[in-house]
Amino acid sequence: MTARVTQSMMHGQMIRNLNRNYQQMSVLQDQLSTGRKINKPSDDPVGITYALRYRSELSMNDQYQRNITEATSAVDHVDTVLDQINDLYSRVKELTVRGVSDSSPAEARNAIGQELDGIYKQLVTLGNDQVSGKYIFNGQKTTTAPYEMATAGTKDTDTADVVLPLAPGVDIATNISGNEVFGSSTDSDNMFKLVKQIRDAMNANDPVTAGQAMNQLDSRLNKFLGVRSEIGARANRIELLDNRNQALTDTLNGLSGKTEDADIAQTIMDLKTKENVYQAALSTGARIIQPSLVDFLK
């Protein structure tokens, strides 16, 4: 038995089809205007969970990247200052070797003593070096100057590390203490003590005492080179973490884009298709409605 199709049924079906096409065009226009295929959770309930996870990881990576930038600047600055200290260490050794020589007259030793006095003052200045208003060799007491000109050899610095998280579970110290660079107050090879001792010996024309202190210079220099190696290793590790973090950010951006971003070309084609379908539905609907109106007027 064939079901009877009434005029009102045809009108209702036509209106439902028109509304559905119109809603689909509205969704596509929304995607084109925002550039995203997920504009509300109901657009893709599964996709939105991935999108939120990617956004969270990207936000966390941004913070790690800021920490990496800060750590890179801090370690690079420490390495620069250590390089300047290394030059002073080398100059002290050179002057001492020259001063303890039997061929050096008292006047030459006195001149060496004067230069060593300047080197001592420069070492104290570098020991109190600051970056962004923070002392770099005083551990976590970054607002307190670690050394004074008259008592540098008797002072100990704070030895606590300034640590920054650079990746999940990866924390790296960005500082080095003055005790490690110059020696602690109880070390016999404390650099400040040695320079003052050699300076005073040169001024007193005493090459024997200067020669005894010179032996300690090698001990301090070896420890200092160990510190430089440690800073270099930290810089290399921070660079590796920087590369890894940037690669991870690129990957997450790619995944987030695939999940959230609309394919513009495909969306435009879909919209044109829906527009054609909508126009066809309107044309067909007009043909269905027209006889009924004519009949009604008759």
mmCIF file of C-alpha atoms in Angstrom, residues 70 73-74 77 129-136 142-143:
data_model
loop_
_atom_site.group_PDB
_atom_site.id
_atom_site.type_symbol
_atom_site.label_atom_id
_atom_site.label_comp_id
_atom_site.label_asym_id
_atom_site.label_seq_id
_atom_site.Cartn_x
_atom_site.Cartn_y
_atom_site.Cartn_z
ATOM 1 C CA GLU A 70 67.633 33.213 31.693
ATOM 2 C CA SER A 73 72.428 34.498 29.971
ATOM 3 C CA ALA A 74 73.533 33.747 33.546
ATOM 4 C CA HIS A 77 78.016 35.927 31.926
ATOM 5 C CA ASP A 129 80.530 41.267 39.809
ATOM 6 C CA GLN A 130 76.807 41.760 39.282
ATOM 7 C CA VAL A 131 74.324 41.033 36.521
ATOM 8 C CA SER A 132 70.851 42.561 36.652
ATOM 9 C CA GLY A 133 71.728 43.943 40.090
ATOM 10 C CA LYS A 134 72.564 40.507 41.529
ATOM 11 C CA TYR A 135 75.980 39.384 42.778
ATOM 12 C CA ILE A 136 76.960 36.283 40.781
ATOM 13 C CA THR A 142 72.495 37.818 45.528
ATOM 14 C CA THR A 143 71.835 41.210 47.117
#
